[in-house]
mmCIF file with all atom_site columns, C-alpha atoms in Angstrom:
data_model
loop_
_atom_site.group_PDB
_atom_site.id
_atom_site.type_symbol
_atom_site.label_atom_id
_atom_site.label_alt_id
_atom_site.label_comp_id
_atom_site.label_asym_id
_atom_site.label_entity_id
_atom_site.label_seq_id
_atom_site.pdbx_PDB_ins_code
_atom_site.Cartn_x
_atom_site.Cartn_y
_atom_site.Cartn_z
_atom_site.occupancy
_atom_site.B_iso_or_equiv
_atom_site.pdbx_formal_charge
_atom_site.auth_seq_id
_atom_site.auth_comp_id
_atom_site.auth_asym_id
_atom_site.auth_atom_id
_atom_site.pdbx_PDB_model_num
ATOM 1   C CA . ASP A 1 1   ? -2.224  -15.117 3.119   1.00 77.00 ? 1   ASP A CA 1
ATOM 2   C CA . LEU A 1 2   ? -1.270  -12.518 0.556   1.00 87.00 ? 2   LEU A CA 1
ATOM 3   C CA . ARG A 1 3   ? -1.416  -9.462  2.822   1.00 96.00 ? 3   ARG A CA 1
ATOM 4   C CA . ALA A 1 4   ? -1.293  -6.888  -0.390  1.00 98.00 ? 4   ALA A CA 1
ATOM 5   C CA . VAL A 1 5   ? -0.534  -3.298  0.309   1.00 98.00 ? 5   VAL A CA 1
ATOM 6   C CA . GLU A 1 6   ? -1.169  -1.062  -2.581  1.00 98.00 ? 6   GLU A CA 1
ATOM 7   C CA . LEU A 1 7   ? 1.124   2.021   -2.326  1.00 97.00 ? 7   LEU A CA 1
ATOM 8   C CA . GLY A 1 8   ? -0.637  5.396   -3.704  1.00 96.00 ? 8   GLY A CA 1
ATOM 9   C CA . PRO A 1 9   ? -3.631  4.368   -5.528  1.00 97.00 ? 9   PRO A CA 1
ATOM 10  C CA . GLY A 1 10  ? -4.879  7.501   -6.243  1.00 96.00 ? 10  GLY A CA 1
ATOM 11  C CA . ALA A 1 11  ? -8.168  7.377   -7.963  1.00 96.00 ? 11  ALA A CA 1
ATOM 12  C CA . GLY A 1 12  ? -8.134  3.626   -7.800  1.00 97.00 ? 12  GLY A CA 1
ATOM 13  C CA . ALA A 1 13  ? -7.452  2.370   -11.331 1.00 96.00 ? 13  ALA A CA 1
ATOM 14  C CA . LEU A 1 14  ? -5.390  -0.631  -10.182 1.00 97.00 ? 14  LEU A CA 1
ATOM 15  C CA . THR A 1 15  ? -7.335  -1.016  -7.065  1.00 98.00 ? 15  THR A CA 1
ATOM 16  C CA . ASP A 1 16  ? -10.564 -1.585  -9.019  1.00 98.00 ? 16  ASP A CA 1
ATOM 17  C CA . VAL A 1 17  ? -8.751  -4.590  -10.540 1.00 97.00 ? 17  VAL A CA 1
ATOM 18  C CA . LEU A 1 18  ? -7.152  -5.881  -7.332  1.00 97.00 ? 18  LEU A CA 1
ATOM 19  C CA . LEU A 1 19  ? -9.958  -5.449  -5.053  1.00 98.00 ? 19  LEU A CA 1
ATOM 20  C CA . PRO A 1 20  ? -12.460 -8.223  -6.908  1.00 97.00 ? 20  PRO A CA 1
ATOM 21  C CA . ALA A 1 21  ? -9.289  -10.571 -7.399  1.00 97.00 ? 21  ALA A CA 1
ATOM 22  C CA . LEU A 1 22  ? -7.698  -10.384 -3.899  1.00 97.00 ? 22  LEU A CA 1
ATOM 23  C CA . GLY A 1 23  ? -10.860 -9.401  -1.686  1.00 96.00 ? 23  GLY A CA 1
ATOM 24  C CA . PRO A 1 24  ? -11.014 -6.638  0.974   1.00 96.00 ? 24  PRO A CA 1
ATOM 25  C CA . ASP A 1 25  ? -9.360  -9.139  3.630   1.00 95.00 ? 25  ASP A CA 1
ATOM 26  C CA . ASN A 1 26  ? -6.238  -9.398  1.350   1.00 96.00 ? 26  ASN A CA 1
ATOM 27  C CA . LEU A 1 27  ? -5.796  -5.957  0.248   1.00 98.00 ? 27  LEU A CA 1
ATOM 28  C CA . GLN A 1 28  ? -5.346  -2.363  1.783   1.00 98.00 ? 28  GLN A CA 1
ATOM 29  C CA . CYS A 1 29  ? -4.147  0.848   0.576   1.00 98.00 ? 29  CYS A CA 1
ATOM 30  C CA . ILE A 1 30  ? -1.748  3.564   1.676   1.00 98.00 ? 30  ILE A CA 1
ATOM 31  C CA . GLU A 1 31  ? -2.613  6.996   0.390   1.00 97.00 ? 31  GLU A CA 1
ATOM 32  C CA . ILE A 1 32  ? -1.878  10.631  1.456   1.00 96.00 ? 32  ILE A CA 1
ATOM 33  C CA . ASP A 1 33  ? -3.965  12.571  -0.553  1.00 97.00 ? 33  ASP A CA 1
ATOM 34  C CA . ASP A 1 34  ? -7.380  13.452  1.296   1.00 98.00 ? 34  ASP A CA 1
ATOM 35  C CA . ARG A 1 35  ? -9.420  13.492  -1.995  1.00 98.00 ? 35  ARG A CA 1
ATOM 36  C CA . SER A 1 36  ? -8.224  10.058  -3.049  1.00 98.00 ? 36  SER A CA 1
ATOM 37  C CA . VAL A 1 37  ? -9.020  8.617   0.356   1.00 98.00 ? 37  VAL A CA 1
ATOM 38  C CA . GLU A 1 38  ? -12.345 9.982   0.339   1.00 98.00 ? 38  GLU A CA 1
ATOM 39  C CA . LEU A 1 39  ? -13.016 8.779   -3.380  1.00 98.00 ? 39  LEU A CA 1
ATOM 40  C CA . LEU A 1 40  ? -11.609 5.286   -2.436  1.00 98.00 ? 40  LEU A CA 1
ATOM 41  C CA . ASN A 1 41  ? -13.746 5.036   0.653   1.00 98.00 ? 41  ASN A CA 1
ATOM 42  C CA . ASP A 1 42  ? -16.822 5.980   -1.238  1.00 98.00 ? 42  ASP A CA 1
ATOM 43  C CA . LYS A 1 43  ? -15.823 3.755   -4.286  1.00 97.00 ? 43  LYS A CA 1
ATOM 44  C CA . HIS A 1 44  ? -15.083 0.674   -2.122  1.00 97.00 ? 44  HIS A CA 1
ATOM 45  C CA . PRO A 1 45  ? -16.431 0.876   1.208   1.00 98.00 ? 45  PRO A CA 1
ATOM 46  C CA . THR A 1 46  ? -15.113 -2.423  2.313   1.00 97.00 ? 46  THR A CA 1
ATOM 47  C CA . LEU A 1 47  ? -11.396 -1.605  1.312   1.00 98.00 ? 47  LEU A CA 1
ATOM 48  C CA . ARG A 1 48  ? -9.025  -0.875  4.281   1.00 98.00 ? 48  ARG A CA 1
ATOM 49  C CA . VAL A 1 49  ? -7.626  2.735   3.239   1.00 98.00 ? 49  VAL A CA 1
ATOM 50  C CA . ARG A 1 50  ? -4.619  4.161   5.387   1.00 98.00 ? 50  ARG A CA 1
ATOM 51  C CA . HIS A 1 51  ? -4.348  7.765   5.304   1.00 98.00 ? 51  HIS A CA 1
ATOM 52  C CA . GLU A 1 52  ? -0.563  8.037   5.456   1.00 97.00 ? 52  GLU A CA 1
ATOM 53  C CA . ASP A 1 53  ? 2.689   8.992   3.700   1.00 96.00 ? 53  ASP A CA 1
ATOM 54  C CA . VAL A 1 54  ? 4.079   5.941   1.947   1.00 95.00 ? 54  VAL A CA 1
ATOM 55  C CA . LEU A 1 55  ? 7.577   7.311   2.901   1.00 93.00 ? 55  LEU A CA 1
ATOM 56  C CA . GLN A 1 56  ? 6.682   7.357   6.618   1.00 95.00 ? 56  GLN A CA 1
ATOM 57  C CA . VAL A 1 57  ? 4.841   3.969   6.977   1.00 96.00 ? 57  VAL A CA 1
ATOM 58  C CA . ASP A 1 58  ? 6.836   1.640   9.597   1.00 96.00 ? 58  ASP A CA 1
ATOM 59  C CA . TYR A 1 59  ? 6.416   -1.430  7.081   1.00 96.00 ? 59  TYR A CA 1
ATOM 60  C CA . PRO A 1 60  ? 7.905   -3.809  9.928   1.00 96.00 ? 60  PRO A CA 1
ATOM 61  C CA . ALA A 1 61  ? 5.207   -2.674  12.279  1.00 97.00 ? 61  ALA A CA 1
ATOM 62  C CA . LEU A 1 62  ? 2.525   -3.036  9.698   1.00 97.00 ? 62  LEU A CA 1
ATOM 63  C CA . ALA A 1 63  ? 3.613   -6.497  8.798   1.00 97.00 ? 63  ALA A CA 1
ATOM 64  C CA . ASP A 1 64  ? 3.283   -7.320  12.403  1.00 96.00 ? 64  ASP A CA 1
ATOM 65  C CA . GLU A 1 65  ? -0.296  -5.943  12.413  1.00 96.00 ? 65  GLU A CA 1
ATOM 66  C CA . GLU A 1 66  ? -1.217  -8.032  9.373   1.00 96.00 ? 66  GLU A CA 1
ATOM 67  C CA . GLY A 1 67  ? 0.470   -11.235 10.654  1.00 96.00 ? 67  GLY A CA 1
ATOM 68  C CA . GLY A 1 68  ? 3.547   -11.640 8.418   1.00 96.00 ? 68  GLY A CA 1
ATOM 69  C CA . PRO A 1 69  ? 5.424   -10.484 5.304   1.00 97.00 ? 69  PRO A CA 1
ATOM 70  C CA . LEU A 1 70  ? 3.509   -7.761  3.078   1.00 97.00 ? 70  LEU A CA 1
ATOM 71  C CA . SER A 1 71  ? 3.104   -7.998  -0.617  1.00 97.00 ? 71  SER A CA 1
ATOM 72  C CA . ILE A 1 72  ? 3.708   -4.429  -2.071  1.00 97.00 ? 72  ILE A CA 1
ATOM 73  C CA . ILE A 1 73  ? 2.021   -3.313  -5.280  1.00 97.00 ? 73  ILE A CA 1
ATOM 74  C CA . GLY A 1 74  ? 2.102   0.096   -6.856  1.00 94.00 ? 74  GLY A CA 1
ATOM 75  C CA . ASN A 1 75  ? 2.137   2.314   -9.724  1.00 90.00 ? 75  ASN A CA 1
ATOM 76  C CA . LEU A 1 76  ? 4.647   4.662   -8.489  1.00 87.00 ? 76  LEU A CA 1
ATOM 77  C CA . PRO A 1 77  ? 5.481   8.395   -9.167  1.00 82.00 ? 77  PRO A CA 1
ATOM 78  C CA . TYR A 1 78  ? 8.790   8.555   -10.573 1.00 84.00 ? 78  TYR A CA 1
ATOM 79  C CA . TYR A 1 79  ? 10.221  11.318  -8.330  1.00 86.00 ? 79  TYR A CA 1
ATOM 80  C CA . ILE A 1 80  ? 9.742   9.130   -5.156  1.00 89.00 ? 80  ILE A CA 1
ATOM 81  C CA . THR A 1 81  ? 10.466  5.602   -6.420  1.00 91.00 ? 81  THR A CA 1
ATOM 82  C CA . SER A 1 82  ? 14.023  5.312   -5.230  1.00 92.00 ? 82  SER A CA 1
ATOM 83  C CA . GLN A 1 83  ? 12.958  6.438   -1.644  1.00 94.00 ? 83  GLN A CA 1
ATOM 84  C CA . ILE A 1 84  ? 10.281  3.839   -1.626  1.00 94.00 ? 84  ILE A CA 1
ATOM 85  C CA . LEU A 1 85  ? 12.203  1.219   -2.958  1.00 93.00 ? 85  LEU A CA 1
ATOM 86  C CA . PHE A 1 86  ? 15.010  1.930   -0.163  1.00 92.00 ? 86  PHE A CA 1
ATOM 87  C CA . ALA A 1 87  ? 12.409  1.715   2.606   1.00 92.00 ? 87  ALA A CA 1
ATOM 88  C CA . LEU A 1 88  ? 11.127  -1.653  1.013   1.00 93.00 ? 88  LEU A CA 1
ATOM 89  C CA . ALA A 1 89  ? 14.615  -3.120  1.016   1.00 92.00 ? 89  ALA A CA 1
ATOM 90  C CA . ASP A 1 90  ? 15.264  -2.060  4.392   1.00 91.00 ? 90  ASP A CA 1
ATOM 91  C CA . ALA A 1 91  ? 11.822  -3.643  5.532   1.00 91.00 ? 91  ALA A CA 1
ATOM 92  C CA . SER A 1 92  ? 12.699  -6.507  3.623   1.00 89.00 ? 92  SER A CA 1
ATOM 93  C CA . HIS A 1 93  ? 15.813  -7.440  5.813   1.00 90.00 ? 93  HIS A CA 1
ATOM 94  C CA . THR A 1 94  ? 13.184  -7.864  8.961   1.00 92.00 ? 94  THR A CA 1
ATOM 95  C CA . ASP A 1 95  ? 11.160  -10.214 6.673   1.00 92.00 ? 95  ASP A CA 1
ATOM 96  C CA . SER A 1 96  ? 8.438   -7.582  6.740   1.00 95.00 ? 96  SER A CA 1
ATOM 97  C CA . VAL A 1 97  ? 8.191   -7.459  2.768   1.00 95.00 ? 97  VAL A CA 1
ATOM 98  C CA . ARG A 1 98  ? 7.790   -10.685 0.888   1.00 94.00 ? 98  ARG A CA 1
ATOM 99  C CA . SER A 1 99  ? 7.699   -9.009  -2.606  1.00 94.00 ? 99  SER A CA 1
ATOM 100 C CA . ALA A 1 100 ? 7.289   -5.642  -4.306  1.00 93.00 ? 100 ALA A CA 1
ATOM 101 C CA . THR A 1 101 ? 5.942   -5.383  -7.780  1.00 93.00 ? 101 THR A CA 1
ATOM 102 C CA . VAL A 1 102 ? 6.163   -1.298  -8.532  1.00 87.00 ? 102 VAL A CA 1
#
């Protein structure tokens, strides 16, 4: 299983391409912005959208919930890229993150 997680999808430009390719069972998004969460839920009713801060996500716990290592995808804002990469690197030591394309 791919277990893809898109970080910070915003209005869903990348999500619009990923969802048809991966399907709603293999993709979920983590978004902090209320408006974006609402937009994504309206636009893609089958998509799993977690209303959370990507910097506060417990990636090992999420991997456990999903049944294995995660594949992270995201077009990250420059000002938080390093913090996210450090969090993902830490999670990779517990085999929670299989890959990250950011």
